[in-house]
Structures are given as C-alpha cells and as structure tokens.
mmCIF file of C-alpha atoms in Angstrom:
data_model
loop_
_atom_site.group_PDB
_atom_site.id
_atom_site.type_symbol
_atom_site.label_atom_id
_atom_site.label_comp_id
_atom_site.label_asym_id
_atom_site.label_seq_id
_atom_site.Cartn_x
_atom_site.Cartn_y
_atom_site.Cartn_z
ATOM 1 C CA MET G 10 -107.722 -16.796 -41.684
ATOM 2 C CA ASN G 11 -107.126 -20.702 -41.854
ATOM 3 C CA GLY G 12 -110.392 -22.544 -42.361
ATOM 4 C CA ASP G 13 -108.965 -25.576 -40.547
ATOM 5 C CA ARG G 14 -108.357 -23.720 -37.046
ATOM 6 C CA PRO G 15 -110.989 -24.509 -34.333
ATOM 7 C CA VAL G 16 -113.943 -22.636 -34.415
ATOM 8 C CA GLY G 17 -113.481 -21.298 -31.026
ATOM 9 C CA GLU G 18 -110.055 -19.868 -31.936
ATOM 10 C CA LEU G 19 -111.733 -18.134 -34.858
ATOM 11 C CA LEU G 20 -114.575 -16.825 -33.049
ATOM 12 C CA ARG G 21 -112.181 -15.537 -30.278
ATOM 13 C CA GLU G 22 -109.980 -13.832 -32.846
ATOM 14 C CA TRP G 23 -113.056 -11.893 -34.331
ATOM 15 C CA ARG G 24 -114.158 -10.937 -30.725
ATOM 16 C CA HIS G 25 -110.677 -9.323 -30.288
ATOM 17 C CA ARG G 26 -110.953 -7.736 -33.456
ATOM 18 C CA ARG G 27 -114.249 -6.252 -32.399
ATOM 19 C CA LYS G 28 -112.626 -5.067 -29.037
ATOM 20 C CA LEU G 29 -115.296 -7.209 -27.076
ATOM 21 C CA SER G 30 -114.766 -9.099 -23.735
ATOM 22 C CA GLN G 31 -116.460 -12.340 -23.255
ATOM 23 C CA LEU G 32 -119.066 -10.779 -20.946
ATOM 24 C CA ASP G 33 -119.596 -8.037 -23.576
ATOM 25 C CA LEU G 34 -120.246 -10.754 -26.385
ATOM 26 C CA ALA G 35 -122.322 -12.880 -24.002
ATOM 27 C CA ILE G 36 -124.603 -9.975 -23.140
ATOM 28 C CA GLN G 37 -124.916 -8.927 -26.662
ATOM 29 C CA ALA G 38 -125.713 -12.445 -27.772
ATOM 30 C CA ASP G 39 -127.885 -13.196 -24.840
ATOM 31 C CA VAL G 40 -126.148 -16.227 -23.855
ATOM 32 C CA SER G 41 -124.082 -16.874 -20.620
ATOM 33 C CA ALA G 42 -120.312 -15.794 -20.445
ATOM 34 C CA ARG G 43 -119.691 -19.309 -19.500
ATOM 35 C CA HIS G 44 -120.929 -20.796 -22.810
ATOM 36 C CA VAL G 45 -118.934 -18.179 -24.856
ATOM 37 C CA SER G 46 -115.858 -19.354 -22.879
ATOM 38 C CA PHE G 47 -116.568 -22.945 -23.526
ATOM 39 C CA VAL G 48 -117.049 -22.376 -27.130
ATOM 40 C CA GLU G 49 -113.730 -20.424 -27.397
ATOM 41 C CA THR G 50 -111.754 -22.866 -25.492
ATOM 42 C CA GLY G 51 -113.160 -26.019 -27.302
ATOM 43 C CA ARG G 52 -115.042 -27.405 -24.235
ATOM 44 C CA THR G 53 -118.305 -26.999 -26.267
ATOM 45 C CA THR G 54 -118.895 -27.507 -29.943
ATOM 46 C CA PRO G 55 -121.464 -24.926 -30.942
ATOM 47 C CA SER G 56 -124.460 -25.880 -32.929
ATOM 48 C CA ARG G 57 -124.914 -24.342 -36.479
ATOM 49 C CA ALA G 58 -127.452 -21.894 -35.212
ATOM 50 C CA MET G 59 -125.089 -20.812 -32.479
ATOM 51 C CA VAL G 60 -122.040 -20.308 -34.808
ATOM 52 C CA LEU G 61 -124.405 -18.099 -36.979
ATOM 53 C CA HIS G 62 -125.921 -16.069 -34.071
ATOM 54 C CA LEU G 63 -122.258 -15.420 -32.554
ATOM 55 C CA ALA G 64 -121.040 -14.340 -36.260
ATOM 56 C CA GLU G 65 -124.027 -12.002 -36.584
ATOM 57 C CA GLN G 66 -123.252 -10.274 -33.132
ATOM 58 C CA LEU G 67 -119.482 -10.027 -34.140
ATOM 59 C CA ASP G 68 -120.492 -8.686 -37.668
ATOM 60 C CA ILE G 69 -118.185 -11.316 -39.350
ATOM 61 C CA PRO G 70 -118.079 -11.159 -43.069
ATOM 62 C CA LEU G 71 -120.099 -13.894 -44.976
ATOM 63 C CA ARG G 72 -117.022 -15.953 -46.250
ATOM 64 C CA GLU G 73 -115.564 -16.004 -42.725
ATOM 65 C CA ARG G 74 -119.020 -17.269 -41.369
ATOM 66 C CA ASN G 75 -118.697 -20.135 -43.658
ATOM 67 C CA ARG G 76 -115.130 -20.768 -42.378
ATOM 68 C CA ALA G 77 -116.490 -20.816 -38.904
ATOM 69 C CA LEU G 78 -119.148 -23.143 -39.759
ATOM 70 C CA ILE G 79 -116.945 -25.602 -41.520
ATOM 71 C CA ALA G 80 -114.578 -25.545 -38.655
ATOM 72 C CA ALA G 81 -117.380 -26.480 -36.182
ATOM 73 C CA GLY G 82 -118.195 -29.331 -38.548
ATOM 74 C CA HIS G 83 -121.096 -27.749 -40.223
ATOM 75 C CA ALA G 84 -121.933 -27.155 -43.897
ATOM 76 C CA PRO G 85 -121.339 -23.597 -45.231
ATOM 77 C CA GLU G 86 -124.423 -21.370 -45.274
ATOM 78 C CA PHE G 87 -123.618 -18.876 -47.836
ATOM 79 C CA ARG G 88 -122.880 -19.634 -51.468
ATOM 80 C CA ARG G 89 -120.070 -17.832 -53.327
ATOM 81 C CA SER G 90 -120.612 -17.146 -57.085
ATOM 82 C CA ASP G 91 -118.359 -15.705 -59.820
ATOM 83 C CA TRP G 92 -119.474 -12.207 -60.605
ATOM 84 C CA ASN G 93 -120.186 -13.353 -64.220
ATOM 85 C CA ASP G 94 -122.171 -16.409 -62.950
ATOM 86 C CA PRO G 95 -125.706 -16.687 -64.383
ATOM 87 C CA ALA G 96 -126.968 -16.738 -60.801
ATOM 88 C CA LEU G 97 -125.997 -13.232 -60.437
ATOM 89 C CA ARG G 98 -127.228 -11.857 -63.614
ATOM 90 C CA ARG G 99 -130.105 -9.894 -61.969
ATOM 91 C CA ALA G 100 -127.902 -8.380 -59.553
ATOM 92 C CA ARG G 101 -125.229 -7.458 -62.328
ATOM 93 C CA ASP G 102 -128.051 -5.811 -64.482
ATOM 94 C CA ALA G 103 -129.206 -3.925 -61.385
ATOM 95 C CA VAL G 104 -125.708 -2.617 -60.739
ATOM 96 C CA GLN G 105 -125.314 -1.765 -64.255
ATOM 97 C CA ARG G 106 -128.427 0.197 -64.365
ATOM 98 C CA VAL G 107 -127.300 2.122 -61.365
ATOM 99 C CA LEU G 108 -124.073 3.093 -63.133
ATOM 100 C CA ARG G 109 -125.660 4.050 -66.174
ATOM 101 C CA LEU G 110 -128.321 6.074 -64.389
ATOM 102 C CA HIS G 111 -125.507 8.074 -62.852
ATOM 103 C CA GLU G 112 -124.164 9.169 -66.326
ATOM 104 C CA PRO G 113 -122.830 11.761 -67.341
ATOM 105 C CA TYR G 114 -120.896 11.332 -63.971
ATOM 106 C CA PRO G 115 -118.400 8.620 -63.373
ATOM 107 C CA ALA G 116 -119.524 5.499 -61.313
ATOM 108 C CA LEU G 117 -118.182 2.039 -60.786
ATOM 109 C CA ALA G 118 -118.559 -1.267 -58.829
ATOM 110 C CA VAL G 119 -115.567 -2.742 -56.877
ATOM 111 C CA ASP G 120 -114.993 -6.153 -55.074
ATOM 112 C CA ARG G 121 -113.877 -6.352 -51.465
ATOM 113 C CA ARG G 122 -110.392 -5.863 -52.714
ATOM 114 C CA TRP G 123 -111.028 -2.673 -54.777
ATOM 115 C CA ASN G 124 -110.852 -4.552 -58.065
ATOM 116 C CA LEU G 125 -113.082 -3.166 -60.718
ATOM 117 C CA VAL G 126 -115.982 -5.395 -61.728
ATOM 118 C CA GLN G 127 -118.395 -2.961 -63.678
ATOM 119 C CA ALA G 128 -118.056 0.851 -64.547
ATOM 120 C CA ASN G 129 -120.206 3.285 -66.719
ATOM 121 C CA ASP G 130 -118.680 5.012 -69.784
ATOM 122 C CA CYS G 131 -117.723 8.122 -67.776
ATOM 123 C CA VAL G 132 -114.778 6.511 -65.775
ATOM 124 C CA GLY G 133 -112.261 7.612 -68.412
ATOM 125 C CA VAL G 134 -111.744 10.763 -66.571
ATOM 126 C CA PHE G 135 -109.817 8.546 -64.114
ATOM 127 C CA PHE G 136 -108.156 6.330 -66.801
ATOM 128 C CA ASP G 137 -106.971 8.809 -69.139
ATOM 129 C CA GLY G 138 -103.110 8.956 -69.282
ATOM 130 C CA VAL G 139 -102.289 6.328 -66.662
ATOM 131 C CA ASP G 140 -99.708 3.495 -67.274
ATOM 132 C CA PRO G 141 -101.492 0.665 -69.383
ATOM 133 C CA ARG G 142 -99.909 -1.804 -66.992
ATOM 134 C CA LEU G 143 -102.330 -0.489 -64.314
ATOM 135 C CA LEU G 144 -105.270 -1.230 -66.661
ATOM 136 C CA GLU G 145 -104.608 -4.892 -67.103
ATOM 137 C CA PRO G 146 -107.299 -6.900 -65.308
ATOM 138 C CA PRO G 147 -107.851 -7.023 -62.385
ATOM 139 C CA ILE G 148 -107.879 -3.179 -62.295
ATOM 140 C CA ASN G 149 -107.203 -2.086 -58.643
ATOM 141 C CA MET G 150 -108.906 1.334 -58.026
ATOM 142 C CA MET G 151 -106.895 1.910 -54.868
ATOM 143 C CA ARG G 152 -103.701 1.222 -56.632
ATOM 144 C CA LEU G 153 -104.902 3.222 -59.806
ATOM 145 C CA GLY G 154 -105.493 6.182 -57.458
ATOM 146 C CA LEU G 155 -102.227 6.303 -55.459
ATOM 147 C CA HIS G 156 -99.651 4.821 -57.816
ATOM 148 C CA PRO G 157 -97.244 7.519 -59.314
ATOM 149 C CA ALA G 158 -98.243 6.166 -62.807
ATOM 150 C CA GLY G 159 -101.877 6.044 -62.140
ATOM 151 C CA PHE G 160 -103.817 9.314 -61.718
ATOM 152 C CA ALA G 161 -102.154 10.392 -58.692
ATOM 153 C CA SER G 162 -100.060 12.738 -60.612
ATOM 154 C CA ARG G 163 -103.170 14.400 -61.783
ATOM 155 C CA LEU G 164 -104.731 14.914 -58.288
ATOM 156 C CA ARG G 165 -104.577 18.293 -57.085
ATOM 157 C CA ASN G 166 -105.089 17.192 -53.578
ATOM 158 C CA LEU G 167 -103.250 14.009 -53.573
ATOM 159 C CA GLU G 168 -102.163 14.263 -49.754
ATOM 160 C CA GLN G 169 -105.858 14.772 -48.786
ATOM 161 C CA VAL G 170 -106.798 11.820 -50.969
ATOM 162 C CA ARG G 171 -104.032 9.720 -49.280
ATOM 163 C CA ALA G 172 -105.024 10.875 -45.771
ATOM 164 C CA PHE G 173 -108.695 9.624 -46.699
ATOM 165 C CA LEU G 174 -107.877 6.467 -48.308
ATOM 166 C CA LEU G 175 -104.943 4.832 -46.356
ATOM 167 C CA PRO G 176 -106.899 4.915 -42.867
ATOM 168 C CA ARG G 177 -109.831 3.535 -44.607
ATOM 169 C CA LEU G 178 -107.910 0.615 -46.016
ATOM 170 C CA ALA G 179 -106.274 0.122 -42.746
ATOM 171 C CA ARG G 180 -109.680 -0.139 -40.999
ATOM 172 C CA GLN G 181 -110.761 -2.581 -43.715
ATOM 173 C CA VAL G 182 -107.790 -4.659 -43.091
ATOM 174 C CA MET G 183 -108.478 -4.665 -39.241
ATOM 175 C CA ALA G 184 -112.256 -5.471 -39.816
ATOM 176 C CA THR G 185 -111.559 -8.447 -42.368
ATOM 177 C CA GLY G 186 -108.290 -9.771 -41.372
ATOM 178 C CA ASP G 187 -107.588 -10.220 -45.253
ATOM 179 C CA PRO G 188 -103.914 -10.591 -45.859
ATOM 180 C CA GLU G 189 -104.143 -9.317 -49.459
ATOM 181 C CA LEU G 190 -105.745 -6.118 -48.342
ATOM 182 C CA ALA G 191 -102.911 -5.983 -45.907
ATOM 183 C CA ALA G 192 -100.332 -6.398 -48.580
ATOM 184 C CA LEU G 193 -102.281 -3.716 -50.639
ATOM 185 C CA HIS G 194 -102.208 -1.170 -47.625
ATOM 186 C CA GLU G 195 -98.397 -1.763 -47.280
ATOM 187 C CA GLU G 196 -97.919 -1.264 -50.967
ATOM 188 C CA LEU G 197 -99.872 1.933 -51.257
ATOM 189 C CA ARG G 198 -98.150 3.255 -47.976
ATOM 190 C CA SER G 199 -94.735 2.841 -49.898
ATOM 191 C CA TYR G 200 -96.128 5.478 -52.515
ATOM 192 C CA GLY G 201 -96.298 8.054 -49.821
ATOM 193 C CA SER G 202 -97.707 8.505 -46.313
ATOM 194 C CA PRO G 203 -100.442 11.080 -45.731
ATOM 195 C CA GLY G 204 -98.130 13.502 -44.124
ATOM 196 C CA GLY G 205 -99.776 16.407 -42.515
ATOM 197 C CA ALA G 206 -102.875 16.500 -44.761
ATOM 198 C CA ASP G 207 -105.892 18.206 -43.102
ATOM 199 C CA SER G 208 -108.451 15.226 -43.380
ATOM 200 C CA ASP G 209 -110.759 13.947 -40.639
ATOM 201 C CA ILE G 210 -110.847 9.999 -40.976
ATOM 202 C CA ALA G 211 -114.525 10.235 -39.823
ATOM 203 C CA ASP G 212 -115.449 11.964 -42.868
ATOM 204 C CA ILE G 213 -117.706 9.970 -45.155
ATOM 205 C CA LEU G 214 -117.317 11.748 -48.378
ATOM 206 C CA LEU G 215 -114.027 11.849 -50.409
ATOM 207 C CA PRO G 216 -113.174 15.186 -52.105
ATOM 208 C CA ILE G 217 -111.197 14.807 -55.392
ATOM 209 C CA ARG G 218 -109.826 17.547 -57.481
ATOM 210 C CA LEU G 219 -108.479 16.123 -60.714
ATOM 211 C CA ARG G 220 -107.011 17.635 -63.663
ATOM 212 C CA HIS G 221 -108.462 16.216 -66.995
ATOM 213 C CA ARG G 222 -106.857 17.606 -70.028
ATOM 214 C CA ASP G 223 -106.854 21.334 -69.336
ATOM 215 C CA THR G 224 -109.574 21.425 -66.804
ATOM 216 C CA GLU G 225 -109.634 20.910 -63.243
ATOM 217 C CA LEU G 226 -112.689 18.726 -61.928
ATOM 218 C CA ALA G 227 -114.097 18.624 -58.597
ATOM 219 C CA PHE G 228 -115.715 15.635 -57.243
ATOM 220 C CA PHE G 229 -116.936 14.035 -54.125
ATOM 221 C CA SER G 230 -117.657 10.326 -53.799
ATOM 222 C CA ALA G 231 -120.059 8.052 -52.003
ATOM 223 C CA ILE G 232 -120.137 4.370 -51.636
ATOM 224 C CA THR G 233 -123.167 1.946 -51.639
ATOM 225 C CA THR G 234 -123.233 -1.481 -50.623
ATOM 226 C CA PHE G 235 -126.002 -4.058 -50.813
ATOM 227 C CA GLY G 236 -127.786 -4.287 -47.299
ATOM 228 C CA ALA G 237 -129.100 -7.955 -47.545
ATOM 229 C CA ALA G 238 -127.029 -9.872 -49.902
ATOM 230 C CA PHE G 239 -127.628 -13.677 -50.367
ATOM 231 C CA ASP G 240 -124.116 -14.399 -51.975
ATOM 232 C CA ILE G 241 -120.655 -13.723 -50.739
ATOM 233 C CA THR G 242 -119.608 -12.110 -53.893
ATOM 234 C CA LEU G 243 -122.498 -9.908 -53.879
ATOM 235 C CA ASP G 244 -122.157 -8.927 -50.276
ATOM 236 C CA GLU G 245 -118.698 -7.825 -50.956
ATOM 237 C CA VAL G 246 -119.379 -5.656 -54.090
ATOM 238 C CA ALA G 247 -119.550 -1.841 -53.528
ATOM 239 C CA VAL G 248 -120.736 0.842 -55.879
ATOM 240 C CA GLU G 249 -118.837 4.167 -55.739
ATOM 241 C CA ALA G 250 -120.484 7.055 -57.315
ATOM 242 C CA TYR G 251 -118.802 10.428 -58.146
ATOM 243 C CA PHE G 252 -120.705 13.456 -58.131
ATOM 244 C CA PRO G 253 -119.715 16.971 -59.321
ATOM 245 C CA ALA G 254 -118.642 19.360 -56.401
ATOM 246 C CA ASP G 255 -119.087 22.404 -58.480
ATOM 247 C CA ASP G 256 -121.305 23.659 -61.391
ATOM 248 C CA GLU G 257 -118.222 23.799 -63.745
ATOM 249 C CA THR G 258 -117.486 20.218 -63.274
ATOM 250 C CA ALA G 259 -120.914 19.302 -63.866
ATOM 251 C CA ALA G 260 -121.287 21.442 -67.071
ATOM 252 C CA TYR G 261 -117.939 19.812 -68.410
ATOM 253 C CA LEU G 262 -118.908 16.379 -67.894
ATOM 254 C CA ARG G 263 -122.308 16.969 -69.630
ATOM 255 C CA ALA G 264 -120.417 18.642 -72.519
ATOM 256 C CA CYS G 265 -118.221 15.633 -72.827
ATOM 257 C CA ALA G 266 -121.159 13.312 -72.794
ATOM 258 C CA GLU G 267 -122.909 15.144 -75.562
ATOM 259 C CA THR G 268 -119.752 15.484 -77.710
ATOM 260 C CA GLY G 269 -118.673 11.975 -77.075
ATOM 261 C CA ARG G 270 -115.060 13.338 -76.033
#
C-alpha cells in the first residue's frame, strides 16, 4: 500500500479485505455508520485514537497502522527496528533460547516474508543437498521448501506440502496486501500447483515426510507468534518448530545430535 493515499481510502481497503460492511465495522467499533462513512470519504479526518481504534477492529498489521496514522497527519505509533538492533536483544535471546530448547529437533524463526532470521543447529536436515544459491541470504524458507533445487526433491509428500503452503500464502497475501508476498506466491505456483492432493486447508499442522541420507523422516510443524509485540519487526517474526511424527524420527535425530552428524 502507498502511504501517501488518504487515510479513508486505506481504511476502506482494509475493511473490504476483512469483508465487512460499513455497518459491520461501525457496530464492531461502537461508532456510528455515518462516522465510518465520513472517515472513508474524507469528509472527516479521524483523530489519532480513532485511527488506532478502527485499525484494531480491522486487525491491520502494525506497519500498516503506522501508514494509516501518517496518512491522517499523525506521528507513527509503532517503532520498527532491525532484527539485529540492540533494542531487540532480549527478544532475540528469548527466540534463540526457544530454538535451542527444541533440539535435537529442528526449529527456526522467520520474518513476515518467510525469510530466515534465526535457527537451531538441527535445521541441517532441510539444508542438506540444496542448491547453494538458495542458501544465500536472505534464505526464504517457502522457496527452499518448494523450489525444485531446494529440498522439494526429497519430500515424499510434496503435493500435500504444496496443498498446505500455497493456500496459506495466498491467505497471507490477502490479509496483508504485501506485493512481495504476492510475487513469492506467483513464483511458488510456477514450480507446481497443489493438484489433487488430499489436504484440508483448515488444518493447523503441516505433515512433512523428508528423505535425509538413507532415512525417511516424518515431522509435523507448529508456528508460534508473539501475542503482544511492541515493535513491528518483532510482531512479524514467527517461530516454526518441527516435531517428530514417529519414534523412528525421534530416535534418528537424537542419534545425530549425540554423534554430531
């Protein structure tokens, strides 16, 4: 979204994304439908508090709330730090601790565009044998998983993984309006569509069956986000932890950790 667009236009676009009518938003925000209409058409310039209130009801991402505030003539509310900024040291340390405590199983942290920001020592099961160009920063985990030169060739259930990830990414594009995510989605679609894979897009756990050396490993993954982030960068970081789906996988990963393989 372009930050120099009128605030009313920005809020209206987010309302459409959330599939709400002006009356729906008015009821949800406990304001009049007339006031919502006046804000969207530019007849009223909303106060700082009203922009934040409507943004909260519309579940607008923090970086887009800042854009709406600036468009309304107000100062931004949320800071945006680099992940390596000293201000986020405690958050980085906390994430790293979570990742290390998950060993000997893989765990990693990604930003809003699925670029890797931190990982534990066990993610090598995914990196093994992939094209070195895909491991040049920033490492995009979506691309790494679905690119033919990534670990897609080692996935035993590639179609199921595609059927899970592509709709998830499409929903993220719709929710955020991020053009770079939209471009990533189109790129990943070019590697192959989900086809007729049996996958319920409402599932919350992604099953992965991955060949590593001469062993087939079975995982499921779960994603954790920060519930009350104070910084845009922190708000957009997600931790993805992989759990062994069977005893054989658990035993193999423990053995690898013990022998340092």
